[in-house]
Each structure stands twice: as C-alpha cells, then as structure tokens.
CSV table of C-alpha atoms in Angstrom, one decimal:
chain,number,residue,atom,x,y,z
C,928,MET,CA,48.1,-15.0,21.6
C,929,ALA,CA,45.5,-17.2,20.0
C,930,ASN,CA,43.6,-16.6,23.0
C,931,ALA,CA,45.0,-14.1,25.3
C,932,TYR,CA,40.9,-12.8,26.4
C,933,SER,CA,40.0,-16.2,27.7
C,934,GLN,CA,41.1,-17.4,31.3
C,935,LEU,CA,42.6,-20.7,31.4
C,936,SER,CA,41.4,-23.8,31.7
C,937,PRO,CA,41.8,-26.3,34.1
C,938,GLU,CA,44.1,-28.7,32.2
C,939,ALA,CA,46.4,-25.5,31.0
C,940,ARG,CA,46.7,-24.9,34.9
C,941,SER,CA,48.0,-28.4,36.2
C,942,LEU,CA,50.3,-28.3,33.5
C,943,TYR,CA,51.8,-25.0,34.5
C,944,MET,CA,52.2,-25.9,37.9
C,945,ALA,CA,53.4,-29.5,37.0
C,946,VAL,CA,56.3,-27.8,34.9
C,947,LEU,CA,57.7,-25.9,38.0
C,948,ARG,CA,58.0,-28.7,39.7
C,949,GLU,CA,60.4,-30.2,37.1
C,950,PRO,CA,62.2,-26.9,37.2
C,951,GLY,CA,60.7,-24.1,35.6
C,952,ARG,CA,61.4,-26.1,32.2
C,953,VAL,CA,59.7,-28.7,29.2
C,954,ILE,CA,61.1,-30.3,25.9
C,955,ALA,CA,58.2,-28.6,23.8
C,956,ALA,CA,58.7,-31.9,21.5
C,957,ILE,CA,57.7,-34.1,23.9
C,958,ALA,CA,55.2,-33.1,25.3
C,959,ASP,CA,52.3,-36.1,25.5
C,960,GLU,CA,49.3,-36.2,23.0
C,961,GLY,CA,46.6,-34.9,26.4
C,962,ASP,CA,48.7,-31.6,27.2
C,963,ARG,CA,49.4,-30.9,23.3
C,964,GLY,CA,46.4,-28.5,24.2
C,965,SER,CA,47.2,-27.2,27.7
C,966,LEU,CA,50.6,-26.6,26.4
C,967,ARG,CA,49.7,-24.3,23.2
C,968,GLU,CA,47.2,-22.8,25.1
C,969,LEU,CA,49.4,-21.8,28.0
C,970,VAL,CA,52.3,-20.8,24.8
C,971,ASP,CA,49.5,-18.3,23.8
C,972,ILE,CA,48.8,-16.6,26.5
C,973,GLY,CA,53.0,-16.3,27.5
C,974,LEU,CA,53.0,-18.1,30.8
C,975,LEU,CA,55.5,-20.9,28.6
C,976,VAL,CA,58.3,-19.1,26.2
C,977,PRO,CA,60.6,-20.7,24.3
C,978,ASP,CA,64.7,-20.3,25.8
C,979,ILE,CA,66.4,-18.2,24.8
C,980,GLU,CA,70.3,-20.8,24.6
C,981,ASP,CA,68.1,-24.0,23.9
C,982,PRO,CA,64.8,-22.8,21.7
C,983,GLY,CA,63.5,-26.7,21.4
C,984,MET,CA,63.0,-25.6,26.0
C,985,LEU,CA,60.1,-24.2,27.3
C,986,VAL,CA,60.7,-22.0,30.7
C,987,ALA,CA,58.1,-21.0,32.3
C,988,VAL,CA,56.8,-17.1,33.2
C,989,ASP,CA,57.1,-15.2,36.5
C,990,PRO,CA,52.6,-15.4,36.1
C,991,LYS,CA,53.1,-11.7,38.6
C,992,GLN,CA,55.1,-10.2,35.4
C,993,LEU,CA,52.9,-11.1,32.7
C,994,ALA,CA,49.6,-9.9,34.2
C,995,SER,CA,51.3,-6.6,34.6
C,996,ALA,CA,52.4,-6.5,30.5
C,997,LEU,CA,48.7,-8.0,30.0
C,998,THR,CA,46.9,-5.9,31.8
C,999,ALA,CA,48.6,-2.8,30.3
C,1000,THR,CA,48.3,-3.8,26.6
C,1001,TRP,CA,44.9,-4.6,26.9
C,1002,GLN,CA,44.1,-1.3,28.7
C,1003,ARG,CA,45.6,0.4,25.7
C,1004,LYS,CA,43.5,-2.2,23.4
C,1005,ALA,CA,40.3,-0.6,25.5
C,1006,LEU,CA,41.0,2.3,25.3
C,1007,ASP,CA,41.4,2.6,21.6
C,1008,LEU,CA,38.4,0.6,21.0
C,1009,LEU,CA,36.3,3.2,23.5
C,1010,SER,CA,37.7,6.1,21.4
C,1011,ARG,CA,36.8,4.8,18.4
C,1012,ALA,CA,33.1,4.6,19.4
C,1013,ALA,CA,33.0,7.8,20.7
C,1014,ALA,CA,34.1,8.7,16.9
C,1015,LEU,CA,31.9,6.4,15.0
C,1016,PRO,CA,28.6,9.1,15.5
C,1017,THR,CA,30.4,11.8,14.0
C,1018,GLU,CA,32.4,9.5,11.5
C,1019,PHE,CA,29.2,8.4,10.0
C,1020,GLN,CA,27.7,10.9,10.1
C,1021,GLU,CA,27.6,11.9,6.5
C,1022,LEU,CA,26.4,8.1,5.6
C,1023,THR,CA,23.7,8.4,8.4
C,1024,HIS,CA,21.7,11.1,6.7
C,1025,ALA,CA,22.2,9.2,2.8
C,1026,TYR,CA,20.6,6.3,4.7
C,1027,GLY,CA,17.9,7.9,6.4
C,1028,ASN,CA,17.0,10.4,3.2
C,1029,GLY,CA,17.4,6.6,0.8
C,1030,GLY,CA,13.5,4.8,2.2
C,1031,ASN,CA,11.4,8.2,0.5
C,1032,GLU,CA,9.9,8.1,-2.6
C,1033,ALA,CA,9.1,11.3,-4.2
C,1034,HIS,CA,5.1,12.0,-4.9
C,1035,ASP,CA,3.2,14.7,-6.2
C,1036,GLY,CA,0.9,14.5,-2.5
C,1037,GLY,CA,3.9,13.9,-0.5
C,1038,PRO,CA,6.7,11.0,0.6
C,1039,ILE,CA,6.2,7.4,1.3
C,1040,GLU,CA,9.1,6.0,3.9
C,1041,HIS,CA,10.0,3.0,4.8
C,1042,LEU,CA,10.7,2.2,8.7
C,1043,HIS,CA,12.6,-1.0,9.8
C,1044,GLY,CA,12.1,-2.6,12.8
C,1045,LEU,CA,9.8,-2.9,15.9
C,1046,ALA,CA,11.8,-0.1,18.0
C,1047,GLU,CA,12.0,2.3,15.1
C,1048,ILE,CA,8.0,1.6,13.9
C,1049,ASN,CA,6.9,2.1,17.5
C,1050,ARG,CA,9.0,4.9,17.6
C,1051,ARG,CA,7.7,7.2,14.4
C,1052,LEU,CA,3.3,5.9,16.1
C,1053,VAL,CA,4.2,7.4,19.4
C,1054,ASP,CA,5.7,10.3,18.2
C,1055,LEU,CA,2.5,10.8,15.4
C,1056,MET,CA,0.2,9.9,18.6
C,1057,GLU,CA,1.2,12.3,20.9
C,1058,GLY,CA,1.2,15.0,18.2
C,1059,SER,CA,-2.4,14.6,16.7
C,1060,ARG,CA,-4.4,17.4,16.9
C,1061,GLU,CA,-8.2,15.8,15.6
C,1062,GLU,CA,-8.2,11.9,14.8
C,1063,VAL,CA,-6.8,8.7,15.8
C,1064,LEU,CA,-7.9,5.6,13.5
C,1065,SER,CA,-6.5,2.8,13.7
C,1066,ALA,CA,-7.6,-0.6,12.1
C,1067,GLN,CA,-6.5,-4.2,14.1
C,1068,PRO,CA,-6.8,-7.1,12.6
C,1069,GLY,CA,-5.4,-10.0,14.8
C,1070,GLY,CA,-6.7,-10.6,18.0
C,1071,GLY,CA,-5.9,-9.0,20.9
C,1072,SER,CA,-2.0,-8.4,20.3
C,1073,ARG,CA,-0.7,-5.0,20.9
C,1074,SER,CA,2.4,-2.8,19.7
C,1075,PHE,CA,2.7,-1.3,23.2
C,1076,PRO,CA,1.6,-3.1,26.5
C,1077,THR,CA,-1.4,-2.5,27.6
C,1078,GLU,CA,-1.0,0.0,30.6
C,1079,ALA,CA,1.0,2.1,27.8
C,1080,ALA,CA,-1.9,2.1,25.5
C,1081,ILE,CA,-4.2,3.3,27.6
C,1082,ALA,CA,-2.0,5.6,29.4
C,1083,LEU,CA,-1.8,7.0,25.4
C,1084,ASP,CA,-4.6,7.1,24.6
C,1085,THR,CA,-6.7,8.3,27.3
C,1086,ASP,CA,-4.3,11.7,27.4
C,1087,MET,CA,-5.0,12.5,23.7
C,1088,LEU,CA,-8.9,12.1,24.3
C,1089,ARG,CA,-7.9,14.3,27.5
C,1090,ARG,CA,-6.3,16.8,24.9
C,1091,GLY,CA,-10.0,16.1,22.3
C,1092,VAL,CA,-8.3,13.8,20.0
C,1093,SER,CA,-10.8,11.5,18.2
C,1094,ARG,CA,-10.3,8.0,18.9
C,1095,ARG,CA,-11.4,4.9,17.5
C,1096,THR,CA,-9.9,1.9,16.7
C,1097,LEU,CA,-11.7,-1.3,15.2
C,1098,TYR,CA,-10.3,-4.8,15.6
C,1099,GLN,CA,-11.5,-8.9,15.3
C,1100,PRO,CA,-14.4,-9.6,16.9
C,1101,SER,CA,-11.9,-12.5,19.0
C,1102,THR,CA,-10.8,-9.2,21.0
C,1103,ARG,CA,-13.9,-9.6,23.0
C,1104,TYR,CA,-12.4,-12.8,24.4
C,1105,SER,CA,-9.4,-11.6,25.4
C,1106,ALA,CA,-9.3,-9.8,28.4
C,1107,PRO,CA,-6.2,-7.2,28.5
C,1108,THR,CA,-7.7,-5.9,25.4
C,1109,ARG,CA,-11.1,-5.9,27.3
C,1110,ALA,CA,-9.1,-3.7,29.8
C,1111,TYR,CA,-7.9,-1.4,27.0
C,1112,VAL,CA,-11.5,-0.9,25.4
C,1113,ALA,CA,-13.1,-0.8,28.7
C,1114,ALA,CA,-10.8,2.3,29.6
C,1115,MET,CA,-11.1,3.8,26.0
C,1116,THR,CA,-14.3,4.1,25.8
C,1117,THR,CA,-15.0,5.8,29.2
C,1118,ALA,CA,-12.6,8.2,28.7
C,1119,GLY,CA,-14.6,9.3,25.7
C,1120,GLY,CA,-13.2,6.9,23.0
C,1121,GLU,CA,-15.0,4.5,20.7
C,1122,VAL,CA,-13.9,1.2,19.5
C,1123,ARG,CA,-15.8,-1.7,17.0
C,1124,THR,CA,-15.7,-5.2,15.8
C,1125,LEU,CA,-15.6,-6.3,12.1
C,1126,GLY,CA,-16.3,-9.7,11.5
C,1127,GLU,CA,-14.8,-9.8,8.2
C,1128,PRO,CA,-11.4,-9.0,6.3
C,1129,PHE,CA,-9.7,-5.9,6.5
C,1130,THR,CA,-6.3,-3.8,6.4
C,1131,ARG,CA,-3.8,-2.9,9.0
C,1132,MET,CA,-3.7,0.7,9.3
C,1133,ILE,CA,-3.3,3.8,11.5
C,1134,ILE,CA,-3.9,6.8,10.2
C,1135,VAL,CA,-3.5,10.5,11.8
C,1136,ASP,CA,-5.2,14.0,11.6
C,1137,ARG,CA,-5.7,13.0,7.9
C,1138,THR,CA,-2.0,14.0,7.2
C,1139,ALA,CA,-0.6,10.8,8.2
C,1140,ALA,CA,-0.4,7.0,8.3
C,1141,ILE,CA,1.3,3.7,8.5
C,1142,ILE,CA,0.7,0.8,7.1
C,1143,PRO,CA,2.6,-3.5,7.6
C,1144,VAL,CA,4.4,-3.6,4.8
C,1145,SER,CA,3.2,-7.0,2.9
C,1146,GLY,CA,2.4,-8.2,5.9
C,1147,ASP,CA,6.0,-8.0,7.7
C,1148,GLN,CA,5.9,-7.2,10.9
C,1149,GLN,CA,9.5,-5.7,10.9
C,1150,ARG,CA,8.6,-3.0,8.4
C,1151,ALA,CA,6.2,-0.5,7.7
C,1152,ALA,CA,5.4,2.5,5.2
C,1153,PHE,CA,5.1,5.8,6.5
C,1154,ILE,CA,3.0,7.6,4.5
C,1155,GLN,CA,2.0,11.5,3.8
C,1156,ASP,CA,0.9,11.7,0.3
C,1157,GLU,CA,-3.3,13.1,-0.1
C,1158,ALA,CA,-4.3,10.8,-2.2
C,1159,VAL,CA,-3.7,7.4,-1.0
C,1160,ILE,CA,-4.7,8.5,3.2
C,1161,GLY,CA,-7.9,10.2,1.3
C,1162,PHE,CA,-8.3,6.2,-0.1
C,1163,MET,CA,-7.2,5.4,3.2
C,1164,VAL,CA,-10.1,7.3,5.1
C,1165,SER,CA,-12.4,5.7,3.4
C,1166,LEU,CA,-11.6,2.4,3.9
C,1167,PHE,CA,-11.9,2.7,7.3
C,1168,GLU,CA,-15.2,4.7,7.3
C,1169,SER,CA,-16.6,2.0,5.0
C,1170,PHE,CA,-15.5,-0.7,7.5
C,1171,TRP,CA,-16.8,1.0,10.8
C,1172,GLU,CA,-20.1,1.7,9.0
C,1173,ARG,CA,-20.3,-2.2,9.2
C,1174,ALA,CA,-18.8,-2.9,12.9
C,1175,ILE,CA,-20.7,-3.9,15.8
C,1176,PRO,CA,-19.8,-1.4,18.5
C,1177,PHE,CA,-17.9,-2.8,21.4
C,1178,GLN,CA,-17.3,-1.1,25.1
C,1179,GLY,CA,-15.0,-3.9,26.7
C,1180,GLY,CA,-17.6,-5.9,28.7
C,1181,LEU,CA,-17.9,-10.0,28.9
C,1182,ASP,CA,-20.9,-10.3,26.9
C,1183,VAL,CA,-20.7,-10.7,22.9
C,1184,PRO,CA,-23.3,-10.5,21.1
C,1185,PRO,CA,-25.5,-13.2,19.4
C,1186,GLU,CA,-24.5,-11.5,15.7
C,1187,VAL,CA,-21.0,-11.8,16.4
C,1188,VAL,CA,-20.4,-15.3,18.0
C,1189,SER,CA,-23.1,-16.3,14.7
C,1190,ARG,CA,-20.4,-14.6,12.7
C,1191,LEU,CA,-17.6,-15.6,13.7
C,1192,ARG,CA,-18.8,-19.2,14.1
C,1193,GLU,CA,-19.6,-19.1,10.5
C,1194,ASN,CA,-15.5,-18.5,9.3
C,1195,ILE,CA,-14.9,-21.5,11.9
C,1196,LEU,CA,-17.4,-23.3,10.2
C,1197,ARG,CA,-16.4,-22.7,6.8
C,1198,MET,CA,-12.6,-22.9,7.4
C,1199,MET,CA,-13.1,-26.1,8.7
C,1200,LEU,CA,-15.6,-27.3,5.4
C,1201,GLN,CA,-12.2,-26.0,3.0
C,1202,GLY,CA,-10.2,-28.7,5.7
C,1203,ILE,CA,-8.0,-26.1,7.1
C,1204,GLY,CA,-5.9,-27.1,10.5
C,1205,HIS,CA,-7.2,-25.2,13.8
C,1206,ARG,CA,-3.6,-23.8,14.4
C,1207,VAL,CA,-4.5,-21.7,10.9
C,1208,ILE,CA,-8.0,-20.8,11.9
C,1209,ALA,CA,-7.1,-19.5,15.2
C,1210,ARG,CA,-4.2,-17.4,13.7
C,1211,ASN,CA,-6.6,-16.4,10.9
C,1212,LEU,CA,-9.5,-15.2,13.0
C,1213,GLY,CA,-7.0,-13.9,16.2
C,1214,LEU,CA,-8.4,-16.1,18.2
C,1215,SER,CA,-6.7,-18.4,20.7
C,1216,GLU,CA,-6.8,-22.6,20.2
C,1217,ARG,CA,-8.0,-22.5,24.0
C,1218,THR,CA,-10.9,-20.6,22.2
C,1219,LEU,CA,-11.4,-22.1,19.2
C,1220,ALA,CA,-11.6,-25.3,21.1
C,1221,ARG,CA,-14.1,-24.2,22.8
C,1222,HIS,CA,-16.2,-23.2,19.9
C,1223,ILE,CA,-16.0,-26.6,18.4
C,1224,ALA,CA,-16.9,-27.8,21.7
C,1225,GLU,CA,-20.1,-26.1,21.2
C,1226,LEU,CA,-20.1,-27.1,17.7
C,1227,ARG,CA,-19.5,-30.2,18.5
C,1228,ASP,CA,-23.0,-30.1,20.8
C,1229,GLU,CA,-25.2,-28.4,18.5
C,1230,TYR,CA,-24.8,-31.0,16.2
C,1231,ALA,CA,-24.8,-34.0,18.3
C,1232,ALA,CA,-21.2,-34.4,16.6
C,1233,ASP,CA,-19.4,-37.0,19.4
C,1234,THR,CA,-16.1,-36.6,17.0
C,1235,LEU,CA,-14.6,-34.4,14.8
C,1236,PHE,CA,-15.2,-36.4,12.2
C,1237,GLN,CA,-18.6,-36.6,12.8
C,1238,LEU,CA,-19.0,-33.4,13.3
C,1239,GLY,CA,-17.4,-32.2,9.9
C,1240,TRP,CA,-19.7,-34.7,8.1
C,1241,LYS,CA,-22.6,-33.6,9.5
C,1242,LEU,CA,-21.3,-29.7,9.0
C,1243,SER,CA,-20.6,-31.0,5.2
C,1244,GLU,CA,-24.8,-32.4,5.0
C,1245,SER,CA,-26.1,-29.4,6.7
C,1246,HIS,CA,-24.2,-26.9,4.0
C,1247,ARG,CA,-24.2,-28.7,1.4
C,1248,THR,CA,-26.4,-26.4,-0.3
C,1249,MET,CA,-26.4,-23.3,1.5
C,1250,PRO,CA,-23.2,-21.3,1.2
C,1251,LEU,CA,-22.5,-19.4,4.4
C,1252,PHE,CA,-21.9,-15.8,2.8
C,1253,ASN,CA,-23.9,-14.9,-0.1
C,1254,ASP,CA,-22.9,-12.8,-3.0
C,1255,THR,CA,-22.0,-9.5,-0.8
C,1256,GLU,CA,-20.1,-10.9,1.9
C,1257,THR,CA,-16.3,-11.2,1.0
C,1258,PRO,CA,-14.7,-14.2,3.0
C,1259,TYR,CA,-11.4,-14.6,4.2
C-alpha cells in the first residue's frame, strides 16, 4: 500500500461512494481522466480490489473489515519499531564510545576534545561551571548575546560566587547599551563578580580553574574545542590578563564613561571611512543597528553634516593626515 498512512482525499471518498452506487463495481480501464488518481488511491489502500472472476473489474471492500485488518497490521509494525528503538542504545553503545573518543587528540599536557552542537557545548559549559572551585574567566566579544537566558546566567554565576569562586568577565563596549546584559552585570557585580569592557579585538574564551577551557572552532558557533592542555591554558590565561589590564570596569549602570564612547566612535568612523556597510559595522562592534544609527546621528550633529555623504566627506577631510589609531594599537 503506497499511501497507507495517509487519510483519503475528498475526491477518493466521492469516487468510492459513486462505485457503491454502480453497485460496488467499476471497470478499471475506463475510469475518467480526473478519477485515475483517486482510483489509484482507493486501490492502494485496499478499498477497491480486482474481481477474482473478472480481473478487469474492481469491486468495493467493506471499510469496517479493511480498517480492522489495517489496524492489526499497523499495530504489529508499531510494536516492531518500538522494540527496535529500545534496542538502539545498546546496539550503538560500542559505536557511541568510539565516536566520543574519536575527537580526542593526545598531547603531553592533556587532551583537546572537539564538541559539536550548541546543546552539547552548553551542557559541557554548565558542568564545568557547576564544578568550579576557584576561578572562572570569560572573554565574550560580540555584544550582549549570551549562550544562556539572562536569568539562567545570573543564577549560575551568583551560585558560583556564593561558593567562593572568583568570576571575571570581559565584554565589548557595546554591551553597555544592552538592557539584558546590564541586568546580568548588575546582579553579578553586586554578588562580588567583576566585569570590564575592552574597545579592541579579543578572543572568545572561557577558562575554569586554570585547568580547563572552551574556545570556538573557526568562528563556528556549532563547534568548540574543550582544552585541558596545561601549556595552552597557561597561554590563554596570560592573554586574558593582558586584555583585562587594558579594560574599563563595568557595573551595569546606564552611564557610559566618555573614554568608552570615544573609542567606540573612533571604530565607527574608521569603518565608515573604509566604506564598510552599516550592517557589517554593527555586527563587528556588537551593536544593534538602532544603536549604531544613534551614534551616526550624533556624529552628523558633531560634524554639522546634513547627509551621510557630507559626513563621509568631512570625516575623510578631517582624518586625512590624522590616523585614528597609533602604532601601538591594533584595529579591528
């Protein structure tokens, strides 16, 4: 039965009722063009079957008897599928173990395991943080986007702080304009955590107790590397501390320090002079397009430019001989 799991179409039902009025017989070869699909549907499900004495004729079958037969058949198939589904974990146990070990690369200092999928990455993150004893360091570029809902992140981090775990988080300046992130930062700093923002590029990383870390793989949010290599983690901690020393404290308030605004607008100006589109600028700086538009509007006021074209021209003139970054700074 090619279509046994589908309900009959209205056309097939009408054709079956018409066959009953014939009475109960139809010549298969002379069905109207428009009835052929419905006729095939009735034959497939078994409501019309060839006449034993005259195979060129189709006769109607009692729907009640057919329903009983189909119900019994499908119940047997369902039971078989349930049995096979229950046996799958045991059947695949060896393969699952091999897959779990297949991503490990042995190093002198410890393994590097590749994780696939946000669910598995988040599960490992939660396990690490709930098991932390001393310190959790996070560097989270990209604005106010989070792996967990704000309430869940607050609960997870404040629990760590109550257990005496040190918690430091590094964000881009754009997070100061994100209401959910401000709420998270206010709750965490009140509980004893520390948050800073850094207006320059930095690498996404989470380091737990200086013994384990998670970093993205090639910028793919669906892939991450779980690291336990002592040398690699030592380098990552040094990198984090260098970022931290240059960052500006953030406690979740609405006030944005002038130096944060100044550096953020320098980045906006530089990208505009490079001809980068607004959507890309917003994404690179972790801003919403609305927040970016507000900064550009204030820049237009500052430079007395009526249009973006005028703003671009005045920017290019004013910065023709004055770079936005000195030789010691690293642009995006």
